[in-house]
Amino acid sequence: MQSFTYLSPTEVVFGKDTELQTAALIRRYGGSRILLVYGGGSILRSGLLNRIQQVLEEAHLTQEVFGGAKANPTMEHAREGVKKALEFQADFILGIGGGSAIDTAKAIAIGAAAPDTDLSEFWGGAKKPVTALPTGAVLTISAAGSETSNSAVLTNLATGAKRGLSSDLNRPRFAIMNPELTYTLPVYQVACGVVDIMMHTLDRYFNPTENEMTDAIAEALLRTVIAKGPVAVRDTHDYDAMSELMWAGSLSHNGLTGLGGPGDFAVHQLGHELSAMFDTAHGASLSTVWEAWALAVCDAKPSRFARYARNVWGLTEGDEDTLARAGIKATGDFFRSLSMPTSFSENPDIGVQAETVLRDLAHRCSNQGRRTIGSFRVLDEEAIYLIYRGANY
Ligand code: NZQ
Ligand code: ZN
């Protein structure tokens, strides 16, 4: 097991009606002037924004709203949010929604605490943030895990790059998780979430190390999501299934399922490039490339994929290579059973692409050939290109 530091300080408040505790939680973490950050309007339609505003008003907390975070949120929009936070003199940023709203809230919290530094310097890696305003999250979709993660992902429209910033400053002070708030989700978004939750664990699980405790937690999480995901897709009002997905979503991306290993995250990097170029949903970007990635890297350590097939999918027949391939196919079949795309042609936002586009994707994903991705098998620009080509059917 490699050395690690594990910090997961977010106070999780889970269950029905927990959004009614928003004001008390904000007060506990020192907020008095609250900027409410949300997405495209689902929380207006569901009445959630109204409920939260009322609770804050009753607690005499001063509030301002900042909506409009797009799925695949942009740095340009977050910059406007920083401006608004500064004008309003916000001392607490509350993200209400999914990864897009919460990541925008995190970016505003970092930007407002360092008004002389442009967000692109932090998200481009030129500077490390040293302080941030406190944030909280009210979650409405189980997927990105941003409610407890140390990461925030933005697309810089000017450069076309979609990149994450990892920093413990990004950890929200609290996360309100009421599974009933996810009942209004479209089935497609539930399925995207199932893929993303699995992928946060898979992108950690497939690394060069073996750590029994961590691996066993990861496998249990994957089995849970595989059991409950299809139930949630069939009935978004199934409290048990939506609860399990919600908790799995947080545990999958707060660091727990990868402790003691280096992580891989190649599939996330491959997917971010697809979302940046084609604006496809994050979960769909991941299922689109996962099988092509797995087939390209499996030979690096077939025994790892065989263990995955046995412990996650319950497969037993055949030698290590056969099992490894069967586990990959089972994963692809599972995604397809949720109507999630597993190739470019199955993804309506993408479609089969010309050779030049595949090369361009690989060039961008490798930061113009300056970085490799992954650890299970380290992938350079050419290897990245071959994976995109493998998914291009
Ligand atoms: O914008 P609104 O109107 O709220 O609609 C959203 C959006 O269209 C809708 N939605 C959310 N909750 C709903 C709802 N519709 C009805 N009822 C509800 N209860 O669902 C759509 C997707 O929302 P979004 O926030 O984009 O989803 P998700 O949580 O999947 O977040 C995706 C973003 O998070 C990033 C992704 O790259 C992507 O940009 N990620 C963030 C991570 C992090 N911060 O740790 C890690 C992830 O790997 C991921 O990269
Ligand atoms: Zn993800």
Tab-separated table of C-alpha atoms and ligand atoms in Angstrom:
chain	number	residue	atom	x	y	z
A	1	MET	CA	0.000	0.000	0.000
A	2	GLN	CA	1.377	3.394	-0.950
A	3	SER	CA	1.474	6.202	1.611
A	4	PHE	CA	-1.550	8.455	1.564
A	5	THR	CA	-3.312	11.328	3.284
A	6	TYR	CA	-7.074	10.974	3.496
A	7	LEU	CA	-9.162	14.055	4.163
A	8	SER	CA	-12.921	13.878	3.737
A	9	PRO	CA	-14.161	16.699	5.966
A	10	THR	CA	-17.570	17.302	4.395
A	11	GLU	CA	-20.471	16.986	6.824
A	12	VAL	CA	-22.993	14.719	5.132
A	13	VAL	CA	-26.634	15.279	6.029
A	14	PHE	CA	-28.596	12.499	4.369
A	15	GLY	CA	-32.331	11.808	4.159
A	16	LYS	CA	-35.799	13.192	3.532
A	17	ASP	CA	-36.397	16.939	4.021
A	18	THR	CA	-32.750	17.583	4.896
A	19	GLU	CA	-32.731	20.689	2.677
A	20	LEU	CA	-34.689	22.340	5.475
A	21	GLN	CA	-31.453	22.298	7.508
A	22	THR	CA	-29.619	24.454	4.945
A	23	ALA	CA	-29.739	27.680	6.960
A	24	ALA	CA	-28.560	26.037	10.191
A	25	LEU	CA	-25.651	24.403	8.374
A	26	ILE	CA	-24.610	27.634	6.667
A	27	ARG	CA	-24.639	29.402	10.019
A	28	ARG	CA	-22.560	26.623	11.598
A	29	TYR	CA	-19.905	27.190	8.937
A	30	GLY	CA	-19.869	30.944	9.331
A	31	GLY	CA	-21.957	32.114	6.355
A	32	SER	CA	-24.157	35.189	6.503
A	33	ARG	CA	-24.223	36.457	2.894
A	34	ILE	CA	-25.029	33.525	0.639
A	35	LEU	CA	-24.652	33.242	-3.127
A	36	LEU	CA	-26.961	30.477	-4.381
A	37	VAL	CA	-25.482	28.884	-7.506
A	38	TYR	CA	-27.595	26.631	-9.704
A	39	GLY	CA	-27.925	25.286	-13.235
A	40	GLY	CA	-30.453	25.569	-16.018
A	41	GLY	CA	-33.616	25.762	-13.991
A	42	SER	CA	-34.628	22.267	-12.807
A	43	ILE	CA	-34.600	23.574	-9.223
A	44	LEU	CA	-36.989	26.371	-10.174
A	45	ARG	CA	-39.378	23.867	-11.738
A	46	SER	CA	-39.187	21.455	-8.798
A	47	GLY	CA	-39.729	24.234	-6.239
A	48	LEU	CA	-36.431	23.449	-4.468
A	49	LEU	CA	-34.942	26.925	-4.947
A	50	ASN	CA	-38.048	28.469	-3.495
A	51	ARG	CA	-37.932	26.177	-0.449
A	52	ILE	CA	-34.277	26.932	0.225
A	53	GLN	CA	-34.750	30.677	-0.221
A	54	GLN	CA	-37.608	30.587	2.267
A	55	VAL	CA	-35.513	28.718	4.839
A	56	LEU	CA	-32.681	31.251	4.460
A	57	GLU	CA	-35.096	34.147	4.733
A	58	GLU	CA	-36.619	32.765	7.906
A	59	ALA	CA	-33.093	32.514	9.347
A	60	HIS	CA	-32.391	36.153	8.332
A	61	LEU	CA	-29.532	35.190	6.044
A	62	THR	CA	-28.855	37.593	3.180
A	63	GLN	CA	-29.002	35.927	-0.211
A	64	GLU	CA	-28.400	36.446	-3.915
A	65	VAL	CA	-28.902	33.982	-6.790
A	66	PHE	CA	-26.630	33.087	-9.674
A	67	GLY	CA	-28.148	30.582	-12.122
A	68	GLY	CA	-27.245	29.369	-15.593
A	69	ALA	CA	-24.475	26.806	-15.008
A	70	LYS	CA	-24.586	24.574	-18.076
A	71	ALA	CA	-23.987	20.829	-18.032
A	72	ASN	CA	-20.222	20.854	-18.774
A	73	PRO	CA	-19.943	24.247	-17.051
A	74	THR	CA	-17.709	26.943	-18.467
A	75	MET	CA	-14.969	29.068	-16.990
A	76	GLU	CA	-16.497	32.090	-18.712
A	77	HIS	CA	-19.731	31.625	-16.748
A	78	ALA	CA	-17.873	30.993	-13.495
A	79	ARG	CA	-16.000	34.285	-14.016
A	80	GLU	CA	-19.339	36.114	-14.102
A	81	GLY	CA	-20.160	34.355	-10.856
A	82	VAL	CA	-16.939	35.581	-9.274
A	83	LYS	CA	-17.893	39.114	-10.250
A	84	LYS	CA	-21.340	38.690	-8.745
A	85	ALA	CA	-19.924	37.197	-5.526
A	86	LEU	CA	-17.550	40.143	-5.140
A	87	GLU	CA	-20.243	42.759	-5.831
A	88	PHE	CA	-22.581	41.076	-3.363
A	89	GLN	CA	-19.736	40.543	-0.860
A	90	ALA	CA	-20.683	36.905	-0.478
A	91	ASP	CA	-19.077	35.038	2.399
A	92	PHE	CA	-20.560	31.625	1.556
A	93	ILE	CA	-21.253	29.919	-1.788
A	94	LEU	CA	-24.016	27.313	-1.964
A	95	GLY	CA	-24.166	25.018	-5.002
A	96	ILE	CA	-27.629	23.566	-5.611
A	97	GLY	CA	-27.838	20.866	-8.278
A	98	GLY	CA	-25.328	18.410	-9.720
A	99	GLY	CA	-21.665	18.497	-10.595
A	100	SER	CA	-22.132	21.439	-12.943
A	101	ALA	CA	-23.721	23.763	-10.376
A	102	ILE	CA	-21.513	22.583	-7.509
A	103	ASP	CA	-18.314	22.876	-9.569
A	104	THR	CA	-19.321	26.385	-10.604
A	105	ALA	CA	-19.898	27.210	-6.924
A	106	LYS	CA	-16.442	25.843	-6.065
A	107	ALA	CA	-14.830	27.905	-8.838
A	108	ILE	CA	-16.593	31.057	-7.652
A	109	ALA	CA	-15.401	30.340	-4.098
A	110	ILE	CA	-11.794	30.095	-5.286
A	111	GLY	CA	-12.037	33.035	-7.684
A	112	ALA	CA	-13.714	35.391	-5.202
A	113	ALA	CA	-11.004	34.670	-2.623
A	114	ALA	CA	-8.286	35.624	-5.134
A	115	PRO	CA	-9.786	38.434	-7.222
A	116	ASP	CA	-6.445	39.358	-8.806
A	117	THR	CA	-5.944	35.908	-10.327
A	118	ASP	CA	-7.903	34.733	-13.347
A	119	LEU	CA	-9.544	31.312	-13.008
A	120	SER	CA	-7.596	30.089	-16.045
A	121	GLU	CA	-4.379	30.325	-14.023
A	122	PHE	CA	-5.762	27.941	-11.426
A	123	TRP	CA	-7.449	25.583	-13.891
A	124	GLY	CA	-4.479	25.683	-16.262
A	125	GLY	CA	-2.100	24.718	-13.454
A	126	ALA	CA	0.010	27.919	-13.537
A	127	LYS	CA	-0.964	28.743	-9.943
A	128	LYS	CA	-2.238	26.798	-6.951
A	129	PRO	CA	-5.092	28.343	-4.977
A	130	VAL	CA	-4.235	28.965	-1.323
A	131	THR	CA	-7.622	30.052	-0.023
A	132	ALA	CA	-11.301	29.873	-0.911
A	133	LEU	CA	-14.645	31.003	0.453
A	134	PRO	CA	-16.533	28.200	2.222
A	135	THR	CA	-18.964	26.219	0.079
A	136	GLY	CA	-21.891	23.910	0.718
A	137	ALA	CA	-23.861	21.638	-1.608
A	138	VAL	CA	-27.483	20.612	-1.964
A	139	LEU	CA	-27.393	17.622	-4.283
A	140	THR	CA	-30.074	16.880	-6.889
A	141	ILE	CA	-28.377	14.197	-9.012
A	142	SER	CA	-26.223	11.230	-8.001
A	143	ALA	CA	-23.304	11.230	-10.400
A	144	ALA	CA	-20.241	13.470	-10.232
A	145	GLY	CA	-19.597	13.156	-6.502
A	146	SER	CA	-18.653	16.829	-6.407
A	147	GLU	CA	-20.596	17.191	-3.145
A	148	THR	CA	-17.700	15.574	-1.264
A	149	SER	CA	-14.871	15.567	-3.812
A	150	ASN	CA	-11.741	17.718	-3.924
A	151	SER	CA	-12.263	18.470	-7.602
A	152	ALA	CA	-14.015	21.016	-9.818
A	153	VAL	CA	-14.150	20.651	-13.590
A	154	LEU	CA	-14.535	23.581	-15.998
A	155	THR	CA	-14.433	23.982	-19.756
A	156	ASN	CA	-12.443	26.969	-20.956
A	157	LEU	CA	-14.348	27.961	-24.097
A	158	ALA	CA	-11.454	30.130	-25.267
A	159	THR	CA	-9.067	27.167	-25.466
A	160	GLY	CA	-11.571	24.318	-25.760
A	161	ALA	CA	-9.925	22.536	-22.809
A	162	LYS	CA	-12.013	20.795	-20.142
A	163	ARG	CA	-9.875	20.310	-17.053
A	164	GLY	CA	-10.298	19.585	-13.360
A	165	LEU	CA	-8.678	21.412	-10.482
A	166	SER	CA	-7.951	19.119	-7.541
A	167	SER	CA	-7.444	20.838	-4.192
A	168	ASP	CA	-8.773	20.170	-0.723
A	169	LEU	CA	-10.033	23.759	-0.830
A	170	ASN	CA	-12.700	22.341	-3.122
A	171	ARG	CA	-14.234	20.145	-0.412
A	172	PRO	CA	-17.650	21.527	0.551
A	173	ARG	CA	-18.235	22.159	4.277
A	174	PHE	CA	-21.475	20.216	4.084
A	175	ALA	CA	-23.493	18.191	1.606
A	176	ILE	CA	-27.251	17.880	1.876
A	177	MET	CA	-28.390	14.652	0.281
A	178	ASN	CA	-32.100	14.037	0.076
A	179	PRO	CA	-32.728	11.181	-2.385
A	180	GLU	CA	-36.236	12.517	-3.036
A	181	LEU	CA	-34.653	15.570	-4.712
A	182	THR	CA	-33.471	13.219	-7.491
A	183	TYR	CA	-36.994	11.917	-8.303
A	184	THR	CA	-37.480	14.544	-11.035
A	185	LEU	CA	-34.401	13.432	-13.005
A	186	PRO	CA	-34.815	12.322	-16.616
A	187	VAL	CA	-33.995	8.602	-16.947
A	188	TYR	CA	-31.044	9.429	-19.218
A	189	GLN	CA	-29.440	11.530	-16.471
A	190	VAL	CA	-29.933	8.718	-13.943
A	191	ALA	CA	-28.164	6.340	-16.335
A	192	CYS	CA	-25.366	8.858	-16.954
A	193	GLY	CA	-24.978	9.057	-13.178
A	194	VAL	CA	-24.758	5.278	-12.800
A	195	VAL	CA	-21.920	5.201	-15.335
A	196	ASP	CA	-20.087	8.107	-13.701
A	197	ILE	CA	-20.362	6.622	-10.206
A	198	MET	CA	-18.974	3.308	-11.446
A	199	MET	CA	-16.245	5.083	-13.371
A	200	HIS	CA	-14.955	7.033	-10.374
A	201	THR	CA	-14.263	3.694	-8.745
A	202	LEU	CA	-13.081	1.900	-11.906
A	203	ASP	CA	-10.683	4.747	-12.695
A	204	ARG	CA	-9.108	4.119	-9.284
A	205	TYR	CA	-9.457	0.313	-9.169
A	206	PHE	CA	-7.480	-0.271	-12.365
A	207	ASN	CA	-4.051	0.815	-11.169
A	208	PRO	CA	-0.795	-1.132	-10.873
A	209	THR	CA	-1.115	-1.860	-7.123
A	210	GLU	CA	-3.172	-4.389	-5.109
A	211	ASN	CA	-4.675	-3.205	-1.792
A	212	GLU	CA	-7.103	-5.731	-0.358
A	213	MET	CA	-9.103	-3.395	1.893
A	214	THR	CA	-9.444	-0.673	-0.724
A	215	ASP	CA	-10.156	-3.163	-3.508
A	216	ALA	CA	-12.871	-4.889	-1.460
A	217	ILE	CA	-14.596	-1.536	-0.770
A	218	ALA	CA	-14.398	-0.690	-4.465
A	219	GLU	CA	-15.880	-4.050	-5.496
A	220	ALA	CA	-18.748	-3.736	-2.986
A	221	LEU	CA	-19.546	-0.271	-4.291
A	222	LEU	CA	-19.565	-1.482	-7.890
A	223	ARG	CA	-21.821	-4.454	-7.041
A	224	THR	CA	-24.241	-2.106	-5.274
A	225	VAL	CA	-24.457	0.296	-8.206
A	226	ILE	CA	-24.871	-2.582	-10.672
A	227	ALA	CA	-27.751	-3.939	-8.569
A	228	LYS	CA	-29.508	-0.635	-7.863
A	229	GLY	CA	-28.805	1.285	-11.099
A	230	PRO	CA	-31.304	-0.610	-13.265
A	231	VAL	CA	-33.981	-0.286	-10.547
A	232	ALA	CA	-33.430	3.490	-10.453
A	233	VAL	CA	-33.618	3.735	-14.241
A	234	ARG	CA	-36.918	1.801	-14.229
A	235	ASP	CA	-38.424	3.920	-11.437
A	236	THR	CA	-36.816	7.213	-10.465
A	237	HIS	CA	-39.181	7.356	-7.459
A	238	ASP	CA	-37.739	4.211	-5.845
A	239	TYR	CA	-36.410	5.652	-2.585
A	240	ASP	CA	-34.219	2.668	-1.780
A	241	ALA	CA	-32.488	2.633	-5.182
A	242	MET	CA	-32.095	6.424	-5.326
A	243	SER	CA	-30.656	6.403	-1.772
A	244	GLU	CA	-28.090	3.731	-2.557
A	245	LEU	CA	-26.998	5.560	-5.713
A	246	MET	CA	-26.711	8.838	-3.851
A	247	TRP	CA	-24.467	7.460	-1.132
A	248	ALA	CA	-22.445	5.421	-3.623
A	249	GLY	CA	-21.924	8.574	-5.703
A	250	SER	CA	-20.258	10.342	-2.801
A	251	LEU	CA	-18.198	7.394	-1.598
A	252	SER	CA	-17.046	6.721	-5.130
A	253	HIS	CA	-15.361	10.093	-5.505
A	254	ASN	CA	-14.320	11.239	-2.038
A	255	GLY	CA	-11.083	9.270	-2.366
A	256	LEU	CA	-12.057	6.196	-0.340
A	257	THR	CA	-12.158	3.656	-3.190
A	258	GLY	CA	-8.605	4.352	-4.319
A	259	LEU	CA	-6.616	4.739	-1.100
A	260	GLY	CA	-3.106	3.345	-1.235
A	261	GLY	CA	-2.935	3.284	-5.040
A	262	PRO	CA	-1.939	5.881	-7.619
A	263	GLY	CA	-5.301	6.069	-9.443
A	264	ASP	CA	-5.514	5.977	-13.217
A	265	PHE	CA	-8.228	8.338	-14.466
A	266	ALA	CA	-7.347	7.847	-18.132
A	267	VAL	CA	-10.993	7.212	-19.023
A	268	HIS	CA	-11.988	10.499	-17.415
A	269	GLN	CA	-9.347	12.353	-19.427
A	270	LEU	CA	-10.445	10.613	-22.642
A	271	GLY	CA	-14.062	11.486	-21.830
A	272	HIS	CA	-13.369	15.130	-20.961
A	273	GLU	CA	-11.954	15.638	-24.442
A	274	LEU	CA	-15.150	14.233	-25.975
A	275	SER	CA	-17.323	16.484	-23.794
A	276	ALA	CA	-15.184	19.515	-24.657
A	277	MET	CA	-15.440	18.851	-28.407
A	278	PHE	CA	-18.975	17.461	-28.703
A	279	ASP	CA	-20.679	18.735	-25.521
A	280	THR	CA	-21.822	15.222	-24.672
A	281	ALA	CA	-22.956	14.444	-21.111
A	282	HIS	CA	-20.106	13.456	-18.813
A	283	GLY	CA	-21.434	9.941	-18.051
A	284	ALA	CA	-22.056	9.301	-21.760
A	285	SER	CA	-18.532	10.426	-22.625
A	286	LEU	CA	-17.150	7.780	-20.253
A	287	SER	CA	-19.273	4.833	-21.417
A	288	THR	CA	-18.429	5.778	-25.019
A	289	VAL	CA	-14.727	5.013	-24.523
A	290	TRP	CA	-14.549	2.575	-21.588
A	291	GLU	CA	-14.606	-0.697	-23.543
A	292	ALA	CA	-12.069	0.567	-26.085
A	293	TRP	CA	-9.835	1.682	-23.202
A	294	ALA	CA	-10.213	-1.640	-21.347
A	295	LEU	CA	-9.383	-3.706	-24.428
A	296	ALA	CA	-6.318	-1.529	-25.060
A	297	VAL	CA	-4.888	-1.807	-21.535
A	298	CYS	CA	-6.055	-5.251	-20.374
A	299	ASP	CA	-2.836	-7.004	-21.444
A	300	ALA	CA	-0.854	-4.884	-18.974
A	301	LYS	CA	-2.261	-7.066	-16.173
A	302	PRO	CA	-5.013	-9.517	-17.186
A	303	SER	CA	-5.183	-10.883	-13.633
A	304	ARG	CA	-6.567	-7.538	-12.444
A	305	PHE	CA	-9.375	-7.634	-14.997
A	306	ALA	CA	-9.977	-11.310	-14.123
A	307	ARG	CA	-10.346	-10.393	-10.439
A	308	TYR	CA	-12.793	-7.660	-11.452
A	309	ALA	CA	-14.804	-10.203	-13.480
A	310	ARG	CA	-14.932	-12.617	-10.556
A	311	ASN	CA	-15.584	-10.238	-7.668
A	312	VAL	CA	-17.822	-7.692	-9.364
A	313	TRP	CA	-19.646	-9.700	-12.023
A	314	GLY	CA	-19.557	-13.138	-10.362
A	315	LEU	CA	-17.979	-14.747	-13.430
A	316	THR	CA	-16.047	-17.979	-12.874
A	317	GLU	CA	-15.547	-19.765	-16.186
A	318	GLY	CA	-12.228	-19.865	-18.036
A	319	ASP	CA	-8.612	-18.866	-17.608
A	320	GLU	CA	-7.450	-15.383	-16.592
A	321	ASP	CA	-7.541	-14.003	-20.152
A	322	THR	CA	-11.010	-15.373	-20.842
A	323	LEU	CA	-12.319	-14.001	-17.563
A	324	ALA	CA	-10.711	-10.622	-18.202
A	325	ARG	CA	-12.452	-10.326	-21.594
A	326	ALA	CA	-15.754	-11.546	-20.145
A	327	GLY	CA	-15.631	-8.868	-17.424
A	328	ILE	CA	-15.060	-6.180	-20.040
A	329	LYS	CA	-17.981	-7.454	-22.116
A	330	ALA	CA	-20.234	-7.648	-19.039
A	331	THR	CA	-19.480	-3.986	-18.312
A	332	GLY	CA	-20.240	-2.926	-21.885
A	333	ASP	CA	-23.448	-5.004	-21.900
A	334	PHE	CA	-24.491	-3.357	-18.628
A	335	PHE	CA	-24.009	0.138	-20.060
A	336	ARG	CA	-25.951	-0.836	-23.188
A	337	SER	CA	-28.764	-2.256	-21.023
A	338	LEU	CA	-29.112	1.271	-19.570
A	339	SER	CA	-29.193	2.681	-23.146
A	340	MET	CA	-25.790	4.273	-22.607
A	341	PRO	CA	-23.493	4.577	-25.653
A	342	THR	CA	-20.435	2.329	-25.837
A	343	SER	CA	-18.990	3.622	-29.116
A	344	PHE	CA	-18.920	6.848	-31.138
A	345	SER	CA	-21.789	5.745	-33.389
A	346	GLU	CA	-23.978	4.862	-30.396
A	347	ASN	CA	-23.470	8.355	-28.976
A	348	PRO	CA	-25.831	10.713	-30.854
A	349	ASP	CA	-23.734	13.749	-29.856
A	350	ILE	CA	-20.637	12.288	-31.524
A	351	GLY	CA	-21.124	9.791	-34.400
A	352	VAL	CA	-18.337	8.138	-36.383
A	353	GLN	CA	-15.488	10.621	-36.903
A	354	ALA	CA	-12.840	11.232	-39.553
A	355	GLU	CA	-9.222	10.226	-38.911
A	356	THR	CA	-8.181	13.879	-38.516
A	357	VAL	CA	-10.668	14.375	-35.677
A	358	LEU	CA	-9.327	11.317	-33.835
A	359	ARG	CA	-5.794	12.687	-34.161
A	360	ASP	CA	-6.957	16.093	-32.944
A	361	LEU	CA	-8.698	14.529	-29.920
A	362	ALA	CA	-5.517	12.639	-29.016
A	363	HIS	CA	-3.397	15.751	-29.476
A	364	ARG	CA	-5.628	17.746	-27.158
A	365	CYS	CA	-5.994	14.952	-24.596
A	366	SER	CA	-2.206	14.628	-24.367
A	367	ASN	CA	-1.861	18.416	-23.932
A	368	GLN	CA	-0.282	18.703	-27.399
A	369	GLY	CA	1.895	15.649	-26.755
A	370	ARG	CA	3.272	17.064	-23.493
A	371	ARG	CA	1.579	14.678	-21.048
A	372	THR	CA	0.735	11.027	-20.669
A	373	ILE	CA	-2.424	9.793	-18.944
A	374	GLY	CA	-3.188	6.720	-16.850
A	375	SER	CA	-1.152	4.464	-14.575
A	376	PHE	CA	-2.505	0.940	-15.162
A	377	ARG	CA	-0.954	1.413	-18.582
A	378	VAL	CA	0.638	4.775	-19.249
A	379	LEU	CA	-0.824	6.220	-22.452
A	380	ASP	CA	0.950	8.657	-24.741
A	381	GLU	CA	-0.584	10.552	-27.648
A	382	GLU	CA	-0.355	7.580	-30.025
A	383	ALA	CA	-1.893	5.185	-27.481
A	384	ILE	CA	-4.670	7.698	-26.812
A	385	TYR	CA	-5.332	7.971	-30.538
A	386	LEU	CA	-5.592	4.174	-30.827
A	387	ILE	CA	-8.233	4.107	-28.079
A	388	TYR	CA	-10.319	6.782	-29.806
A	389	ARG	CA	-9.931	4.757	-33.003
A	390	GLY	CA	-11.044	1.638	-31.130
A	391	ALA	CA	-14.263	3.400	-30.082
A	392	ASN	CA	-14.865	4.941	-33.519
A	393	TYR	CA	-17.361	2.467	-34.947
B	1	NZQ	O1	-29.099	22.476	-15.014
B	1	NZQ	P1	-30.375	21.918	-14.505
B	1	NZQ	O2	-31.576	22.604	-15.014
B	1	NZQ	O3	-30.373	21.770	-13.002
B	1	NZQ	O4	-30.519	20.431	-15.135
B	1	NZQ	C1	-29.582	19.418	-14.904
B	1	NZQ	C2	-28.734	19.105	-16.135
B	1	NZQ	O5	-29.468	19.313	-17.296
B	1	NZQ	C3	-30.319	18.130	-14.707
B	1	NZQ	N1	-30.727	17.898	-13.335
B	1	NZQ	C4	-29.943	17.825	-12.231
B	1	NZQ	N2	-30.681	17.501	-11.162
B	1	NZQ	C5	-31.954	17.377	-11.597
B	1	NZQ	C6	-31.993	17.643	-12.982
B	1	NZQ	N3	-33.128	17.588	-13.713
B	1	NZQ	C7	-34.266	17.277	-13.052
B	1	NZQ	N4	-34.309	16.985	-11.740
B	1	NZQ	C8	-33.179	17.020	-10.991
B	1	NZQ	N5	-33.238	16.676	-9.687
B	1	NZQ	O6	-29.393	17.110	-15.068
B	1	NZQ	C9	-28.499	17.620	-16.037
B	1	NZQ	C10	-27.093	17.268	-15.624
B	1	NZQ	O7	-26.687	17.997	-14.475
B	1	NZQ	P2	-25.153	18.131	-14.135
B	1	NZQ	O8	-24.994	18.945	-12.932
B	1	NZQ	O9	-24.420	18.538	-15.365
B	1	NZQ	O10	-24.800	16.580	-13.842
B	1	NZQ	P3	-23.589	15.895	-13.160
B	1	NZQ	O11	-23.791	15.833	-11.691
B	1	NZQ	O12	-23.396	14.634	-13.889
B	1	NZQ	O13	-22.337	16.856	-13.376
B	1	NZQ	C11	-21.575	16.797	-14.545
B	1	NZQ	C12	-20.419	17.737	-14.482
B	1	NZQ	O14	-19.592	17.424	-13.336
B	1	NZQ	C13	-18.245	17.163	-13.795
B	1	NZQ	C14	-18.472	16.636	-15.185
B	1	NZQ	O15	-17.295	16.652	-15.965
B	1	NZQ	C15	-19.536	17.570	-15.699
B	1	NZQ	O16	-18.973	18.789	-16.099
B	1	NZQ	N6	-17.560	16.297	-12.858
B	1	NZQ	C16	-17.214	16.813	-11.671
B	1	NZQ	C17	-16.484	16.092	-10.755
B	1	NZQ	C18	-16.083	16.677	-9.476
B	1	NZQ	N7	-16.285	17.945	-9.266
B	1	NZQ	O17	-15.546	15.978	-8.598
B	1	NZQ	C19	-16.032	14.728	-11.026
B	1	NZQ	C20	-16.679	14.088	-12.200
B	1	NZQ	O18	-15.823	13.085	-12.699
B	1	NZQ	C21	-17.041	15.018	-13.296
B	1	NZQ	O19	-15.940	15.262	-14.149
B	2	ZN	ZN	-16.794	11.563	-13.480
